[in-house]
Coordinates of C-alpha atoms in Angstrom, one line a residue:
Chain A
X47 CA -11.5 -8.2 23.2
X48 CA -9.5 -8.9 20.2
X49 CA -12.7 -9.0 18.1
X50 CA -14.0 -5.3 19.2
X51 CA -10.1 -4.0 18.4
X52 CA -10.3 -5.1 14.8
X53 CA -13.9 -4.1 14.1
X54 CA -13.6 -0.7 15.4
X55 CA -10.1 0.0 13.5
X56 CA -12.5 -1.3 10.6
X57 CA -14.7 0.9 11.7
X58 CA -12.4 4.1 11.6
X59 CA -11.6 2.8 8.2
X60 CA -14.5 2.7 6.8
X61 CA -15.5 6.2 8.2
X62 CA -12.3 7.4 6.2
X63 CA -12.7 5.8 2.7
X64 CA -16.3 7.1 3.0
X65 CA -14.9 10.9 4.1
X66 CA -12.3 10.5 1.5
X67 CA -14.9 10.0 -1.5
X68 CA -12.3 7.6 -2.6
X69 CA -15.5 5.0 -2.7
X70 CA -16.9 7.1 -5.8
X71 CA -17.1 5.9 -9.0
X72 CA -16.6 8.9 -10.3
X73 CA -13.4 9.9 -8.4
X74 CA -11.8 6.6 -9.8
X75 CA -12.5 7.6 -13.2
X76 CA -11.1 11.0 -12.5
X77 CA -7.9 9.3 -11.3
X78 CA -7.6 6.8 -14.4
X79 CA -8.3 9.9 -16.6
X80 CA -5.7 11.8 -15.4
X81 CA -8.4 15.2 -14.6
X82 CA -7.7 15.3 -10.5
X83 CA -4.8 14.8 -8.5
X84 CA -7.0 13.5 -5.2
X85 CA -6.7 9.9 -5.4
X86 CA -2.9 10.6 -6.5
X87 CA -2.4 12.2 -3.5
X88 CA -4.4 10.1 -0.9
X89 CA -2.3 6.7 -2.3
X90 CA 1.3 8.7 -2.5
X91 CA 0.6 10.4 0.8
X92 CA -0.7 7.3 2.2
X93 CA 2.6 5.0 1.0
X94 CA 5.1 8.2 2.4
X95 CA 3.6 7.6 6.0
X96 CA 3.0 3.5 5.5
X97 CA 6.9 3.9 4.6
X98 CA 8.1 6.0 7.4
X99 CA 6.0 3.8 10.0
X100 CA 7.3 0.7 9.0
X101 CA 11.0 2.1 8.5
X102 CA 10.6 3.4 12.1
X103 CA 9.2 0.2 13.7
X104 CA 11.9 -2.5 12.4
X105 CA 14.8 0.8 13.3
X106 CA 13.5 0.6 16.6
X107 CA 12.5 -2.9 17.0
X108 CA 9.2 -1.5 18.2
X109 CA 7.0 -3.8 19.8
X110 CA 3.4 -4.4 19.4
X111 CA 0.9 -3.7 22.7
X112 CA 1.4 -7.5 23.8
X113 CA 5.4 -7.2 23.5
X114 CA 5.8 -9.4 20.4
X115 CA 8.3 -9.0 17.7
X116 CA 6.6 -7.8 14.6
X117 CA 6.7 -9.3 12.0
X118 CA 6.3 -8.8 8.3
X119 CA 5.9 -11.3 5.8
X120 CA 7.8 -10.4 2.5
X121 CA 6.1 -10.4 -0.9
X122 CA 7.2 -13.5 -3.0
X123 CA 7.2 -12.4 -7.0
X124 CA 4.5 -14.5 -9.3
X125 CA 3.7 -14.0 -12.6
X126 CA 0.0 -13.8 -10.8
X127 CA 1.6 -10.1 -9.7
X128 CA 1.4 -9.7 -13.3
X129 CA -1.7 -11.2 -14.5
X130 CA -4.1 -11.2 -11.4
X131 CA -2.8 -7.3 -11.5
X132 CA -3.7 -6.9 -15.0
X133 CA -7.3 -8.1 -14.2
X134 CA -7.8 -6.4 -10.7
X135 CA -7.0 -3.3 -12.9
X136 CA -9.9 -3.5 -15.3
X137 CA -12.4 -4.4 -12.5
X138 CA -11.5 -1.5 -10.3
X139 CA -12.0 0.6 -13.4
X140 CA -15.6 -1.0 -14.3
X141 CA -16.8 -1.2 -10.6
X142 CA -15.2 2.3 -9.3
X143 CA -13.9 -0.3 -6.5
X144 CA -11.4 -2.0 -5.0
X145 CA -12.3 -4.4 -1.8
X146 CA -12.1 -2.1 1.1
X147 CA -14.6 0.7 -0.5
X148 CA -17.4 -2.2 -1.7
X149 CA -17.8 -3.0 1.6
X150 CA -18.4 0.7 2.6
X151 CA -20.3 0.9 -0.2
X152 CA -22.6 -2.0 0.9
X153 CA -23.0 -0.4 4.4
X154 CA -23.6 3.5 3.0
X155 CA -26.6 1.9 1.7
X156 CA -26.0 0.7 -1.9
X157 CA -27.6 -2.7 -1.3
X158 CA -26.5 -3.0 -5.5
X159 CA -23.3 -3.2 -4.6
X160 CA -23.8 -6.4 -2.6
X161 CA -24.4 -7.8 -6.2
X162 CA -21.0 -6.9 -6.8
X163 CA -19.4 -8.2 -3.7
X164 CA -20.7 -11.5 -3.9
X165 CA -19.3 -11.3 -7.8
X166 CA -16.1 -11.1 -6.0
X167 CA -16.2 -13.6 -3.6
X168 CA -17.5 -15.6 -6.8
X169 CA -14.5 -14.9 -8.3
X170 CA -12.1 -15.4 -5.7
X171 CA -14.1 -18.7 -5.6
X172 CA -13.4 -19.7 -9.2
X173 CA -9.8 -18.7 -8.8
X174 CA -9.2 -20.9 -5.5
X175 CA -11.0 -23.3 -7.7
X176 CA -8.9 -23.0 -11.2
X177 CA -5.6 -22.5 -8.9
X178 CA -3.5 -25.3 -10.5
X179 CA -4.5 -24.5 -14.1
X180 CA -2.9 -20.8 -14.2
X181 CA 1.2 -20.4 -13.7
X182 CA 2.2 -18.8 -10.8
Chain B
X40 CA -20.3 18.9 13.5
X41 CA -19.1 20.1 10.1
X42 CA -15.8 18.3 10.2
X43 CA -18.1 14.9 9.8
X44 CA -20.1 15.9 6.8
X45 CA -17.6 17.8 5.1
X46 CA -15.3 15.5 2.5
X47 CA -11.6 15.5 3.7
X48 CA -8.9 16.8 1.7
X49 CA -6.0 14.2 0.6
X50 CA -3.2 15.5 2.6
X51 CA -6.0 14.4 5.8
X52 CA -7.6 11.3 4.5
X53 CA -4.4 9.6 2.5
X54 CA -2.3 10.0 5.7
X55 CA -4.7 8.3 8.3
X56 CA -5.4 5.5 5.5
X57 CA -1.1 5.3 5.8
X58 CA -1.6 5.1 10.0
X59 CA -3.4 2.1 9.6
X60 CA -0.4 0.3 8.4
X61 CA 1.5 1.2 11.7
X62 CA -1.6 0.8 14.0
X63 CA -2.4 -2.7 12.4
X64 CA 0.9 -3.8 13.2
X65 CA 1.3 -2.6 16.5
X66 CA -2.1 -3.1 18.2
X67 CA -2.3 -6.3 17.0
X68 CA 0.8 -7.5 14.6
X69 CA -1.7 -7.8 11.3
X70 CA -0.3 -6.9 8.0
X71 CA -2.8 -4.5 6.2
X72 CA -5.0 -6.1 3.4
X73 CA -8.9 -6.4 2.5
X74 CA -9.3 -9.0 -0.3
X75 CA -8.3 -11.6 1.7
X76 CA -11.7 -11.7 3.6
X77 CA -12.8 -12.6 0.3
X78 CA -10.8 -15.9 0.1
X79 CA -12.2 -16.4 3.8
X80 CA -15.8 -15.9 2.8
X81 CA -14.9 -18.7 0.4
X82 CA -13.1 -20.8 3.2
X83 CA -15.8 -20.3 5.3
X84 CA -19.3 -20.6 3.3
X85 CA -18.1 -22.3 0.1
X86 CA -15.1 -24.6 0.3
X87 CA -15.5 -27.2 -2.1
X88 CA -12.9 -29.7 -3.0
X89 CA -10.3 -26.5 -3.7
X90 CA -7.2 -27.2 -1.5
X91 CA -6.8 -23.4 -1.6
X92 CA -10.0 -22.7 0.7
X93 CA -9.0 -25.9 3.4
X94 CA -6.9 -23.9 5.6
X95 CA -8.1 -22.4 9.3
X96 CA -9.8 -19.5 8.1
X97 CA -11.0 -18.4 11.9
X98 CA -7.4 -18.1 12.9
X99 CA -7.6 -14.9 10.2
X100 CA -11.5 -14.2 11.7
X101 CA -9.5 -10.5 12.3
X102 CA -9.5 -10.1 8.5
X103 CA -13.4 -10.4 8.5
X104 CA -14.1 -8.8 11.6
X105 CA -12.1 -5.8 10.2
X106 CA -14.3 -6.2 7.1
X107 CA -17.5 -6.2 9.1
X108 CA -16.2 -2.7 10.5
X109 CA -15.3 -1.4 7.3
X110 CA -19.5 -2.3 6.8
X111 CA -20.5 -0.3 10.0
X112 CA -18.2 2.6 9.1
X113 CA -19.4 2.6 5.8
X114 CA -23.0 3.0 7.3
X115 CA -22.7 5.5 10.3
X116 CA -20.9 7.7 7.3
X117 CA -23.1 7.2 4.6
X118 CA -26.0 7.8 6.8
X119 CA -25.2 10.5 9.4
X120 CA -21.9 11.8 8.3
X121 CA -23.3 12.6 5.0
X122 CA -22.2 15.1 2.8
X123 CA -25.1 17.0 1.5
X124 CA -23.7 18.1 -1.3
X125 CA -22.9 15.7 -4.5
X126 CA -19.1 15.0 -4.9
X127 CA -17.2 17.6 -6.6
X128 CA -16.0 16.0 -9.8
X129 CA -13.9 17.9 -12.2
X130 CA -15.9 19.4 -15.4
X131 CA -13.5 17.7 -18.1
X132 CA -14.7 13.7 -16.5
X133 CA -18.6 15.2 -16.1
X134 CA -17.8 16.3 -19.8
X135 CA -16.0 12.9 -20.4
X136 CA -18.9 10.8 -18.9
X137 CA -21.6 12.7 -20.2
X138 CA -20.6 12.1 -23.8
X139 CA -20.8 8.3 -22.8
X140 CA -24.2 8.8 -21.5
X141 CA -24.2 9.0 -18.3
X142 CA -26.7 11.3 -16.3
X143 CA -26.7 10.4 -13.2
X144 CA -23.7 12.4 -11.3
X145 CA -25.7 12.6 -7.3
X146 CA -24.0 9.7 -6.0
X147 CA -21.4 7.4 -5.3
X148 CA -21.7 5.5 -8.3
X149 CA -23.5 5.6 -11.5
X150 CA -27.2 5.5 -10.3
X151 CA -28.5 5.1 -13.8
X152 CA -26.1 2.2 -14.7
X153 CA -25.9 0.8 -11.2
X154 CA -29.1 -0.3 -10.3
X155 CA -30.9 -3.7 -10.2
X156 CA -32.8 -3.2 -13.1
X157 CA -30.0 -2.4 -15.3
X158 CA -27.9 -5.8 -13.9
X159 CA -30.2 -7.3 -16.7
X160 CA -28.7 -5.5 -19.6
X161 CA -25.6 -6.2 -21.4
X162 CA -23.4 -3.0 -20.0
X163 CA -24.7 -3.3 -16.3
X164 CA -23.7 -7.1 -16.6
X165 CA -20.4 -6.6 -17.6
X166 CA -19.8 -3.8 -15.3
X167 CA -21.2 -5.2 -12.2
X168 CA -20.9 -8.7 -12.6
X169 CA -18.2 -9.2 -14.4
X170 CA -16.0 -6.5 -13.2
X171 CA -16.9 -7.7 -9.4
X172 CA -15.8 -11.3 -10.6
X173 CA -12.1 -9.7 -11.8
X174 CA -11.7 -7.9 -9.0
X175 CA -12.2 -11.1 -6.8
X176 CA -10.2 -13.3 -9.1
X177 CA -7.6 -11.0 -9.8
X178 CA -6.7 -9.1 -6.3
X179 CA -6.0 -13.4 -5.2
X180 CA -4.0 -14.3 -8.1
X181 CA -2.4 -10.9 -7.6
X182 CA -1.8 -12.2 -3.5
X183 CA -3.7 -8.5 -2.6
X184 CA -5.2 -5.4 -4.0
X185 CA -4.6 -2.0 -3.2
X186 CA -4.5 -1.8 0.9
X187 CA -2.3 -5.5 0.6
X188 CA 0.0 -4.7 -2.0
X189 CA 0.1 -0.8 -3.0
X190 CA -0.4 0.4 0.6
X191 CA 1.1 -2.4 2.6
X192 CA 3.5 -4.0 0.6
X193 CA 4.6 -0.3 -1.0
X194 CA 5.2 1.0 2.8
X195 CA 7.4 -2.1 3.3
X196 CA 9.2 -1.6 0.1
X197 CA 8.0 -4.8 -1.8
X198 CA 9.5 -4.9 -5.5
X199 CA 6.1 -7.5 -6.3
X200 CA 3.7 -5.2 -4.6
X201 CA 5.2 -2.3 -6.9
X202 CA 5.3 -4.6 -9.7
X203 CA 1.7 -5.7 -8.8
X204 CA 0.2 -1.6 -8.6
X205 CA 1.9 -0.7 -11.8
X206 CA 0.0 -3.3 -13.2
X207 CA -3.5 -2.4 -11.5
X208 CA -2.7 0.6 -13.1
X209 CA -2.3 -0.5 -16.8
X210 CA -5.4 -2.3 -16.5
X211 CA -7.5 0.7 -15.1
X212 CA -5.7 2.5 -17.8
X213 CA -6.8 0.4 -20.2
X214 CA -10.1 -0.2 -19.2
X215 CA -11.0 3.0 -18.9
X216 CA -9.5 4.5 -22.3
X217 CA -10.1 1.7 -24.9
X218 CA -13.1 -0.9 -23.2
X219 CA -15.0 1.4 -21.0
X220 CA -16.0 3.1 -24.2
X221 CA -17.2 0.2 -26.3
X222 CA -18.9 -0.8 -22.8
X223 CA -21.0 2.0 -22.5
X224 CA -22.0 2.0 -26.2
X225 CA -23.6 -1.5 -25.7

């Protein structure tokens, strides 16, 4: 049951990065040079409502569907917020992606962007590799 | 019918991308975030020796489950929710583009840079390859990407997640206003 929950919110998501055009190349550019307020406004809009939600859930103690507490893990700081940041940046400007839209990519039909994917597992890869070797 | 094939505005597509924060949490008590499927793909197919990848990755099977949707979406929009018009992009990046060579402006990408032919040559390389391999390794030493840390970690007021965004954003920044251009001259 559990499994057909997640993969049709995944689903919906997908629907709405592709509707969004925020899986464009193009629109990523846009945003990094400054020339359209769209993505701008997708990201802000979407942090106002993430914000409200979450302020409303933990002033109401709202429960989840089962009944349990919910329950948000805080962000620890790392210097990897820093660096790993640093690096995420210049791949989502060379790729036009971050996670979410290469996976709607892949399934719109851009079988080239499977290349890229598996570039990012790769990476993840070397990273869970290399762990030990980078400060955190 | 129209509603599907049309593109959505921001103040209807940034929104629902927000809801899923809420709806994560309450339908099934998941914090939002993609690029850790990545480190499960890992766990699952590659371990290795890494301590990082021995962990139970199918108690976070929702993670890739989730991803598998964001697949199916991806195809039942690309396919028959189709927008038969090319994206609207403004005239100053077409101009900007252009004068890096770029011609191809009919799809979601760069056709004439992103193609299988092209992953051959220097500049498709080092976009696709290598800028796939730092968005892998950088979203995990960065503990997310954009839905973990600017969506999710921003809506629950995270200082590292804010920390973390600005920082996507100086690299993007930089990227695309002092590399991109040596890139595409290659």
């Amino acid at each position: 049951m559990s499994k057909i929950k997640f993969l049709t919110l995944g689903f919906i998501f997908g629907v709405i990065l592709i509707k969004a055009e925020v899986i464009s190349w193009f629109r990523i550019q846009e945003m990094f040079r400054f020339q359209a307020f769209q993505m701008y406004g997708i990201i802000g809009s979407a942090v106002v409502i993430g914000v409200i939600s979450v302020f409303l859930i933990k002033k109401y103690n709202i429960k989840t569907i089962k009944g349990e507490e919910i329950k948000i893990e805080p962000k620890k700081f790392s210097i990897g917020n820093i660096i790993g940041g640093l690096m995420f940046g210049l791949g989502w400007a060379m790729t036009g992606a971050c996670p979410g839209p290469l996976y709607a990519l892949v399934g719109s039909g851009l079988l080239i962007i499977a290349v890229v994917l598996l570039s990012a597992v790769f990476g993840t890869w070397v990273y869970g590799c290399l762990r030990n070797k980078f400060p955190h | 019918m129209s509603i599907l094939t049309q593109p959505w505005p921001w103040y209807v597509s940034g929104p629902l991308i927000g809801l899923m924060v809420p709806i994560l949490l309450i339908m099934g008590n998941k914090t939002f975030g993609i690029s850790s499927s990545l480190r499960h793909i890992c766990a699952a197919c590659i371990p290795g020796k890494a301590e990082f990848f021995k962990y139970d990755w199918k108690a976070e099977s929702w993670n890739l489950i989730f991803a598998l949707g964001i697949v199916l979406g991806g195809l039942v929009a690309g396919y028959f929710f189709a927008n038969p018009n090319p994206i609207q992009i403004s005239e100053a990046t077409v101009a900007d583009l252009s004068s890096m060579g770029i011609k191809d402006f009919s799809g979601f990408v760069p056709n004439d840079i992103f193609n299988f032919q092209s992953l051959l040559t220097v500049k498709g390389f080092l976009l696709m390859i290598v800028g796939g391999f730092f968005v892998g390794f950088g979203t995990r030493y960065a503990g997310g990407c954009t839905s973990g840390h600017s969506i999710m970690g921003m809506s629950n007021l995270q200082l590292p997640s804010l920390i973390a965004t600005i920082c996507f954003f100086v690299g993007g920044l930089a990227m695309t206003w002092f590399i991109l251009p040596w890139i595409m001259s290659l």
